[in-house]
Amino acid sequence: MGREWLFSLIPLTIGVLFLAFGIHGLRYARLLRRHGVTAEGRIVRHRVSRSDEGTKFFHPVAAWTDRDGRAHEHSSRFGRGKVASAFRVGAYVTVRYDPGKPARFEIEGWDMKKMDLFATVLGSIFTAGTVTVVLVRLLTL
C-alpha cells in the first residue's frame, strides 16, 4: 500500500470532528435535562455570524434572572438563517440553564438536539467506515 492510504485521513478526520461535536452536544443537553433549572427569559437581540460563503446566521441572545436574583444574558450556540416570530427581539422564551454555570443554557424550542444526534450518527458512519476500509485493505495485502 502506497501513499493512497493517506487520503483515508480526510474522511476519518471529518468523521472524528463530527463525532466529537455531536457527543459534546448530546452530553450538554443531557446535563441540562438532569441538572438544569428553567426560567422565563426574553430575547434582547440577535448576534449575527456569517459563514465562509457569506450566509447570515442569527443567534438569539436571551436575558433572564436566576433563582438568586442575578441577571444573565447569553447568546445561543445555534444560529439559523431565519428567525421565527416566537424568537424575535422582545419575545418571551423558556430558558433551561446550569445553575453552576449559567452560560451553559438552551432556549427551549430553538436549540436543536436533532442536530447533535445527526452529527453523532454521521461522524460514527464516517469514522467506522474509514477504519473498516483501512483495516480490510491492511489485512488483504
Tab-separated table of N, CA and C in Angstrom:
chain	number	residue	atom	x	y	z
A	1	MET	N	0.861	-1.179	0.000
A	1	MET	CA	0.000	0.000	0.000
A	1	MET	C	0.898	1.230	0.000
A	2	GLY	N	0.673	2.096	-0.967
A	2	GLY	CA	1.486	3.297	-1.087
A	2	GLY	C	0.914	4.450	-0.296
A	3	ARG	N	1.034	5.607	-0.863
A	3	ARG	CA	0.562	6.820	-0.189
A	3	ARG	C	-0.949	7.005	-0.278
A	4	GLU	N	-1.625	6.143	-1.044
A	4	GLU	CA	-3.077	6.294	-1.186
A	4	GLU	C	-3.788	6.263	0.150
A	5	TRP	N	-3.268	5.513	1.086
A	5	TRP	CA	-3.937	5.377	2.380
A	5	TRP	C	-4.016	6.701	3.115
A	6	LEU	N	-3.133	7.635	2.770
A	6	LEU	CA	-3.177	8.958	3.407
A	6	LEU	C	-4.488	9.682	3.108
A	7	PHE	N	-5.086	9.378	1.934
A	7	PHE	CA	-6.361	10.012	1.587
A	7	PHE	C	-7.472	9.578	2.530
A	8	SER	N	-7.315	8.442	3.185
A	8	SER	CA	-8.336	7.990	4.139
A	8	SER	C	-8.353	8.872	5.392
A	9	LEU	N	-7.307	9.647	5.590
A	9	LEU	CA	-7.278	10.551	6.736
A	9	LEU	C	-8.316	11.668	6.601
A	10	ILE	N	-8.692	11.988	5.379
A	10	ILE	CA	-9.677	13.061	5.170
A	10	ILE	C	-11.041	12.664	5.740
A	11	PRO	N	-11.647	11.540	5.283
A	11	PRO	CA	-12.952	11.194	5.881
A	11	PRO	C	-12.836	10.806	7.355
A	12	LEU	N	-11.696	10.270	7.751
A	12	LEU	CA	-11.507	9.926	9.162
A	12	LEU	C	-11.510	11.191	10.018
A	13	THR	N	-10.816	12.214	9.576
A	13	THR	CA	-10.774	13.481	10.310
A	13	THR	C	-12.163	14.123	10.360
A	14	ILE	N	-12.859	14.133	9.236
A	14	ILE	CA	-14.213	14.688	9.203
A	14	ILE	C	-15.116	13.915	10.155
A	15	GLY	N	-15.007	12.590	10.117
A	15	GLY	CA	-15.830	11.762	10.985
A	15	GLY	C	-15.565	12.002	12.453
A	16	VAL	N	-14.307	12.083	12.825
A	16	VAL	CA	-13.959	12.310	14.230
A	16	VAL	C	-14.438	13.684	14.695
A	17	LEU	N	-14.320	14.695	13.838
A	17	LEU	CA	-14.784	16.039	14.212
A	17	LEU	C	-16.300	16.069	14.407
A	18	PHE	N	-17.032	15.474	13.466
A	18	PHE	CA	-18.493	15.411	13.612
A	18	PHE	C	-18.873	14.626	14.859
A	19	LEU	N	-18.202	13.515	15.081
A	19	LEU	CA	-18.493	12.680	16.247
A	19	LEU	C	-18.247	13.454	17.547
A	20	ALA	N	-17.141	14.158	17.615
A	20	ALA	CA	-16.822	14.944	18.815
A	20	ALA	C	-17.849	16.055	19.032
A	21	PHE	N	-18.213	16.751	17.956
A	21	PHE	CA	-19.215	17.816	18.055
A	21	PHE	C	-20.552	17.255	18.542
A	22	GLY	N	-20.975	16.139	17.961
A	22	GLY	CA	-22.254	15.541	18.327
A	22	GLY	C	-22.286	15.037	19.755
A	23	ILE	N	-21.239	14.343	20.158
A	23	ILE	CA	-21.189	13.816	21.528
A	23	ILE	C	-21.167	14.953	22.537
A	24	HIS	N	-20.406	15.998	22.242
A	24	HIS	CA	-20.371	17.158	23.134
A	24	HIS	C	-21.776	17.753	23.289
A	25	GLY	N	-22.477	17.923	22.179
A	25	GLY	CA	-23.821	18.498	22.224
A	25	GLY	C	-24.813	17.617	22.970
A	26	LEU	N	-24.725	16.299	22.771
A	26	LEU	CA	-25.632	15.387	23.471
A	26	LEU	C	-25.356	15.370	24.973
A	27	ARG	N	-24.083	15.421	25.358
A	27	ARG	CA	-23.742	15.473	26.783
A	27	ARG	C	-24.216	16.788	27.401
A	28	TYR	N	-24.072	17.853	26.662
A	28	TYR	CA	-24.524	19.192	27.078
A	28	TYR	C	-26.029	19.168	27.343
A	29	ALA	N	-26.794	18.597	26.400
A	29	ALA	CA	-28.250	18.533	26.542
A	29	ALA	C	-28.643	17.631	27.710
A	30	ARG	N	-27.935	16.508	27.888
A	30	ARG	CA	-28.249	15.604	28.997
A	30	ARG	C	-27.983	16.273	30.338
A	31	LEU	N	-26.890	17.011	30.436
A	31	LEU	CA	-26.568	17.726	31.666
A	31	LEU	C	-27.672	18.728	32.004
A	32	LEU	N	-28.143	19.459	31.005
A	32	LEU	CA	-29.197	20.435	31.247
A	32	LEU	C	-30.516	19.759	31.614
A	33	ARG	N	-30.809	18.608	31.002
A	33	ARG	CA	-32.040	17.882	31.343
A	33	ARG	C	-32.010	17.409	32.783
A	34	ARG	N	-30.853	16.935	33.233
A	34	ARG	CA	-30.745	16.382	34.587
A	34	ARG	C	-30.619	17.439	35.671
A	35	HIS	N	-29.775	18.439	35.420
A	35	HIS	CA	-29.446	19.399	36.482
A	35	HIS	C	-29.901	20.820	36.192
A	36	GLY	N	-30.488	21.028	35.024
A	36	GLY	CA	-30.866	22.380	34.628
A	36	GLY	C	-32.079	22.907	35.372
A	37	VAL	N	-32.154	24.203	35.415
A	37	VAL	CA	-33.251	24.926	36.056
A	37	VAL	C	-33.893	25.780	34.975
A	38	THR	N	-35.213	25.868	34.997
A	38	THR	CA	-35.880	26.699	33.993
A	38	THR	C	-36.169	28.088	34.551
A	39	ALA	N	-36.196	29.021	33.634
A	39	ALA	CA	-36.514	30.408	33.981
A	39	ALA	C	-37.176	31.048	32.779
A	40	GLU	N	-37.952	32.081	33.035
A	40	GLU	CA	-38.536	32.821	31.926
A	40	GLU	C	-37.513	33.846	31.481
A	41	GLY	N	-37.242	33.838	30.206
A	41	GLY	CA	-36.273	34.776	29.645
A	41	GLY	C	-36.902	35.607	28.549
A	42	ARG	N	-36.107	36.479	28.021
A	42	ARG	CA	-36.571	37.352	26.946
A	42	ARG	C	-35.458	37.497	25.924
A	43	ILE	N	-35.812	37.486	24.656
A	43	ILE	CA	-34.817	37.702	23.606
A	43	ILE	C	-34.550	39.208	23.538
A	44	VAL	N	-33.288	39.585	23.775
A	44	VAL	CA	-32.950	41.011	23.812
A	44	VAL	C	-32.304	41.500	22.512
A	45	ARG	N	-31.702	40.589	21.765
A	45	ARG	CA	-31.112	40.938	20.461
A	45	ARG	C	-30.680	39.639	19.785
A	46	HIS	N	-30.127	39.760	18.602
A	46	HIS	CA	-29.576	38.608	17.901
A	46	HIS	C	-28.120	38.894	17.558
A	47	ARG	N	-27.280	37.953	17.888
A	47	ARG	CA	-25.879	38.036	17.466
A	47	ARG	C	-25.821	37.451	16.063
A	48	VAL	N	-25.219	38.161	15.142
A	48	VAL	CA	-25.166	37.715	13.755
A	48	VAL	C	-23.771	37.190	13.449
A	49	SER	N	-23.730	36.010	12.854
A	49	SER	CA	-22.455	35.454	12.387
A	49	SER	C	-22.605	35.146	10.908
A	50	ARG	N	-21.490	35.031	10.234
A	50	ARG	CA	-21.510	34.744	8.795
A	50	ARG	C	-20.671	33.509	8.513
A	51	SER	N	-21.155	32.724	7.570
A	51	SER	CA	-20.385	31.563	7.133
A	51	SER	C	-19.325	32.044	6.154
A	52	ASP	N	-18.472	31.142	5.720
A	52	ASP	CA	-17.433	31.499	4.754
A	52	ASP	C	-18.034	31.969	3.427
A	53	GLU	N	-19.239	31.478	3.117
A	53	GLU	CA	-19.904	31.861	1.877
A	53	GLU	C	-20.680	33.166	2.022
A	54	GLY	N	-20.748	33.719	3.222
A	54	GLY	CA	-21.440	34.980	3.448
A	54	GLY	C	-22.856	34.847	3.965
A	55	THR	N	-23.306	33.622	4.218
A	55	THR	CA	-24.653	33.412	4.740
A	55	THR	C	-24.740	33.913	6.169
A	56	LYS	N	-25.823	34.638	6.473
A	56	LYS	CA	-26.021	35.158	7.828
A	56	LYS	C	-26.710	34.113	8.701
A	57	PHE	N	-26.250	34.008	9.933
A	57	PHE	CA	-26.892	33.162	10.927
A	57	PHE	C	-27.212	34.019	12.142
A	58	PHE	N	-28.436	33.898	12.629
A	58	PHE	CA	-28.892	34.677	13.764
A	58	PHE	C	-28.909	33.796	15.012
A	59	HIS	N	-28.206	34.256	16.046
A	59	HIS	CA	-28.136	33.563	17.331
A	59	HIS	C	-28.882	34.435	18.346
A	60	PRO	N	-30.036	33.999	18.831
A	60	PRO	CA	-30.760	34.831	19.791
A	60	PRO	C	-29.991	34.981	21.106
A	61	VAL	N	-30.023	36.165	21.645
A	61	VAL	CA	-29.403	36.442	22.936
A	61	VAL	C	-30.533	36.536	23.954
A	62	ALA	N	-30.519	35.607	24.912
A	62	ALA	CA	-31.578	35.556	25.925
A	62	ALA	C	-31.097	36.199	27.217
A	63	ALA	N	-31.983	36.916	27.862
A	63	ALA	CA	-31.699	37.517	29.169
A	63	ALA	C	-32.700	36.951	30.160
A	64	TRP	N	-32.218	36.582	31.341
A	64	TRP	CA	-33.084	36.054	32.386
A	64	TRP	C	-32.468	36.321	33.745
A	65	THR	N	-33.270	36.144	34.773
A	65	THR	CA	-32.805	36.298	36.144
A	65	THR	C	-32.844	34.931	36.799
A	66	ASP	N	-31.727	34.536	37.433
A	66	ASP	CA	-31.692	33.212	38.057
A	66	ASP	C	-32.388	33.244	39.415
A	67	ARG	N	-32.408	32.105	40.078
A	67	ARG	CA	-33.108	31.991	41.367
A	67	ARG	C	-32.491	32.846	42.466
A	68	ASP	N	-31.214	33.192	42.299
A	68	ASP	CA	-30.538	34.035	43.287
A	68	ASP	C	-30.716	35.522	42.999
A	69	GLY	N	-31.433	35.855	41.924
A	69	GLY	CA	-31.689	37.248	41.591
A	69	GLY	C	-30.630	37.880	40.704
A	70	ARG	N	-29.667	37.094	40.225
A	70	ARG	CA	-28.625	37.629	39.333
A	70	ARG	C	-29.113	37.606	37.895
A	71	ALA	N	-28.816	38.674	37.183
A	71	ALA	CA	-29.210	38.776	35.771
A	71	ALA	C	-28.158	38.123	34.887
A	72	HIS	N	-28.618	37.435	33.860
A	72	HIS	CA	-27.730	36.775	32.896
A	72	HIS	C	-28.192	37.112	31.490
A	73	GLU	N	-27.215	37.163	30.593
A	73	GLU	CA	-27.507	37.436	29.193
A	73	GLU	C	-26.472	36.686	28.362
A	74	HIS	N	-26.953	35.704	27.588
A	74	HIS	CA	-26.036	34.868	26.808
A	74	HIS	C	-26.627	34.571	25.441
A	75	SER	N	-25.731	34.319	24.489
A	75	SER	CA	-26.114	34.002	23.121
A	75	SER	C	-26.235	32.492	22.946
A	76	SER	N	-27.225	32.063	22.180
A	76	SER	CA	-27.409	30.643	21.885
A	76	SER	C	-26.243	30.139	21.047
A	77	ARG	N	-25.895	28.879	21.221
A	77	ARG	CA	-24.799	28.304	20.434
A	77	ARG	C	-25.248	27.957	19.032
A	78	PHE	N	-26.562	27.886	18.788
A	78	PHE	CA	-27.091	27.581	17.461
A	78	PHE	C	-27.579	28.844	16.773
A	79	GLY	N	-27.242	28.950	15.511
A	79	GLY	CA	-27.734	30.048	14.702
A	79	GLY	C	-28.569	29.504	13.560
A	80	ARG	N	-29.521	30.285	13.127
A	80	ARG	CA	-30.367	29.904	11.994
A	80	ARG	C	-30.415	31.047	11.003
A	81	GLY	N	-30.729	30.712	9.776
A	81	GLY	CA	-30.807	31.724	8.717
A	81	GLY	C	-32.003	32.636	8.842
A	82	LYS	N	-33.085	32.135	9.434
A	82	LYS	CA	-34.292	32.935	9.618
A	82	LYS	C	-34.730	32.830	11.068
A	83	VAL	N	-35.366	33.887	11.538
A	83	VAL	CA	-35.840	33.917	12.920
A	83	VAL	C	-37.363	33.870	12.915
A	84	ALA	N	-37.914	32.842	13.559
A	84	ALA	CA	-39.372	32.726	13.675
A	84	ALA	C	-39.890	33.805	14.620
A	85	SER	N	-41.163	34.128	14.500
A	85	SER	CA	-41.731	35.200	15.326
A	85	SER	C	-41.644	34.883	16.819
A	86	ALA	N	-41.621	33.601	17.172
A	86	ALA	CA	-41.524	33.224	18.589
A	86	ALA	C	-40.157	33.564	19.186
A	87	PHE	N	-39.172	33.892	18.332
A	87	PHE	CA	-37.819	34.185	18.816
A	87	PHE	C	-37.317	35.557	18.366
A	88	ARG	N	-38.231	36.425	18.023
A	88	ARG	CA	-37.844	37.789	17.653
A	88	ARG	C	-37.482	38.581	18.909
A	89	VAL	N	-36.829	39.714	18.712
A	89	VAL	CA	-36.453	40.564	19.830
A	89	VAL	C	-37.709	40.959	20.607
A	90	GLY	N	-37.639	40.781	21.920
A	90	GLY	CA	-38.764	41.107	22.790
A	90	GLY	C	-39.625	39.908	23.148
A	91	ALA	N	-39.436	38.792	22.454
A	91	ALA	CA	-40.256	37.602	22.715
A	91	ALA	C	-39.850	36.958	24.043
A	92	TYR	N	-40.832	36.450	24.751
A	92	TYR	CA	-40.572	35.718	25.993
A	92	TYR	C	-40.353	34.246	25.654
A	93	VAL	N	-39.315	33.662	26.263
A	93	VAL	CA	-38.953	32.273	25.997
A	93	VAL	C	-38.661	31.568	27.318
A	94	THR	N	-38.657	30.251	27.268
A	94	THR	CA	-38.257	29.464	28.424
A	94	THR	C	-36.798	29.082	28.240
A	95	VAL	N	-36.008	29.348	29.247
A	95	VAL	CA	-34.571	29.068	29.225
A	95	VAL	C	-34.283	27.983	30.260
A	96	ARG	N	-33.496	27.002	29.881
A	96	ARG	CA	-33.036	25.984	30.832
A	96	ARG	C	-31.523	26.181	30.961
A	97	TYR	N	-31.051	26.416	32.192
A	97	TYR	CA	-29.644	26.734	32.390
A	97	TYR	C	-29.057	25.900	33.529
A	98	ASP	N	-27.735	25.830	33.530
A	98	ASP	CA	-26.994	25.145	34.584
A	98	ASP	C	-26.751	26.162	35.696
A	99	PRO	N	-27.282	25.934	36.920
A	99	PRO	CA	-27.109	26.911	37.995
A	99	PRO	C	-25.639	27.159	38.348
A	100	GLY	N	-24.788	26.167	38.137
A	100	GLY	CA	-23.364	26.329	38.435
A	100	GLY	C	-22.622	27.118	37.377
A	101	LYS	N	-23.142	27.113	36.151
A	101	LYS	CA	-22.516	27.831	35.042
A	101	LYS	C	-23.624	28.310	34.099
A	102	PRO	N	-24.234	29.449	34.402
A	102	PRO	CA	-25.391	29.929	33.639
A	102	PRO	C	-25.134	30.146	32.148
A	103	ALA	N	-23.879	30.291	31.740
A	103	ALA	CA	-23.595	30.433	30.306
A	103	ALA	C	-23.900	29.132	29.568
A	104	ARG	N	-24.029	28.046	30.294
A	104	ARG	CA	-24.414	26.755	29.727
A	104	ARG	C	-25.932	26.693	29.798
A	105	PHE	N	-26.594	27.005	28.686
A	105	PHE	CA	-28.050	27.104	28.687
A	105	PHE	C	-28.590	26.722	27.317
A	106	GLU	N	-29.891	26.576	27.258
A	106	GLU	CA	-30.558	26.387	25.976
A	106	GLU	C	-31.894	27.112	26.001
A	107	ILE	N	-32.298	27.556	24.835
A	107	ILE	CA	-33.603	28.187	24.680
A	107	ILE	C	-34.526	27.098	24.169
A	108	GLU	N	-35.542	26.792	24.936
A	108	GLU	CA	-36.448	25.720	24.539
A	108	GLU	C	-37.151	26.085	23.233
A	109	GLY	N	-37.122	25.144	22.305
A	109	GLY	CA	-37.720	25.366	21.002
A	109	GLY	C	-36.748	25.893	19.961
A	110	TRP	N	-35.617	26.420	20.385
A	110	TRP	CA	-34.623	26.948	19.444
A	110	TRP	C	-33.451	25.982	19.306
A	111	ASP	N	-32.865	25.602	20.417
A	111	ASP	CA	-31.705	24.716	20.368
A	111	ASP	C	-32.146	23.336	19.898
A	112	MET	N	-31.337	22.745	19.040
A	112	MET	CA	-31.748	21.527	18.349
A	112	MET	C	-30.931	20.312	18.776
A	113	LYS	N	-31.540	19.439	19.521
A	113	LYS	CA	-30.887	18.187	19.888
A	113	LYS	C	-30.753	17.278	18.671
A	114	LYS	N	-31.649	17.455	17.687
A	114	LYS	CA	-31.594	16.644	16.469
A	114	LYS	C	-30.291	16.883	15.715
A	115	MET	N	-29.783	18.111	15.747
A	115	MET	CA	-28.537	18.421	15.054
A	115	MET	C	-27.366	17.691	15.717
A	116	ASP	N	-27.363	17.641	17.043
A	116	ASP	CA	-26.311	16.918	17.756
A	116	ASP	C	-26.378	15.425	17.446
A	117	LEU	N	-27.579	14.884	17.403
A	117	LEU	CA	-27.762	13.471	17.092
A	117	LEU	C	-27.330	13.178	15.653
A	118	PHE	N	-27.694	14.044	14.730
A	118	PHE	CA	-27.299	13.891	13.329
A	118	PHE	C	-25.778	13.903	13.194
A	119	ALA	N	-25.122	14.846	13.866
A	119	ALA	CA	-23.663	14.931	13.804
A	119	ALA	C	-23.013	13.671	14.382
A	120	THR	N	-23.582	13.133	15.456
A	120	THR	CA	-23.051	11.921	16.069
A	120	THR	C	-23.177	10.731	15.119
A	121	VAL	N	-24.343	10.578	14.517
A	121	VAL	CA	-24.556	9.460	13.590
A	121	VAL	C	-23.652	9.596	12.365
A	122	LEU	N	-23.605	10.781	11.779
A	122	LEU	CA	-22.766	10.999	10.604
A	122	LEU	C	-21.291	10.771	10.930
A	123	GLY	N	-20.851	11.290	12.058
A	123	GLY	CA	-19.460	11.083	12.473
A	123	GLY	C	-19.145	9.618	12.711
A	124	SER	N	-20.085	8.895	13.293
A	124	SER	CA	-19.884	7.460	13.529
A	124	SER	C	-19.760	6.702	12.213
A	125	ILE	N	-20.600	7.054	11.249
A	125	ILE	CA	-20.556	6.384	9.945
A	125	ILE	C	-19.229	6.650	9.250
A	126	PHE	N	-18.822	7.899	9.201
A	126	PHE	CA	-17.557	8.249	8.555
A	126	PHE	C	-16.379	7.557	9.248
A	127	THR	N	-16.359	7.638	10.574
A	127	THR	CA	-15.240	7.064	11.331
A	127	THR	C	-15.196	5.551	11.192
A	128	ALA	N	-16.305	4.885	11.449
A	128	ALA	CA	-16.341	3.423	11.370
A	128	ALA	C	-16.085	2.941	9.941
A	129	GLY	N	-16.672	3.625	8.975
A	129	GLY	CA	-16.464	3.247	7.579
A	129	GLY	C	-15.017	3.358	7.154
A	130	THR	N	-14.390	4.456	7.510
A	130	THR	CA	-12.993	4.664	7.130
A	130	THR	C	-12.080	3.663	7.818
A	131	VAL	N	-12.297	3.447	9.108
A	131	VAL	CA	-11.475	2.477	9.844
A	131	VAL	C	-11.659	1.082	9.259
A	132	THR	N	-12.887	0.714	8.911
A	132	THR	CA	-13.162	-0.595	8.320
A	132	THR	C	-12.434	-0.755	6.989
A	133	VAL	N	-12.512	0.249	6.135
A	133	VAL	CA	-11.843	0.187	4.830
A	133	VAL	C	-10.335	0.061	5.004
A	134	VAL	N	-9.755	0.819	5.894
A	134	VAL	CA	-8.299	0.753	6.109
A	134	VAL	C	-7.901	-0.615	6.663
A	135	LEU	N	-8.685	-1.145	7.609
A	135	LEU	CA	-8.361	-2.464	8.168
A	135	LEU	C	-8.475	-3.567	7.113
A	136	VAL	N	-9.528	-3.544	6.323
A	136	VAL	CA	-9.688	-4.536	5.262
A	136	VAL	C	-8.535	-4.445	4.278
A	137	ARG	N	-8.173	-3.236	3.939
A	137	ARG	CA	-7.054	-3.016	2.999
A	137	ARG	C	-5.755	-3.550	3.588
A	138	LEU	N	-5.509	-3.318	4.861
A	138	LEU	CA	-4.287	-3.800	5.503
A	138	LEU	C	-4.273	-5.325	5.594
A	139	LEU	N	-5.412	-5.915	5.881
A	139	LEU	CA	-5.475	-7.372	6.039
A	139	LEU	C	-5.420	-8.123	4.718
A	140	THR	N	-5.747	-7.461	3.614
A	140	THR	CA	-5.731	-8.137	2.310
A	140	THR	C	-4.469	-7.862	1.509
A	141	LEU	N	-3.516	-7.267	2.109
A	141	LEU	CA	-2.236	-7.023	1.393
A	141	LEU	C	-1.426	-8.270	1.274
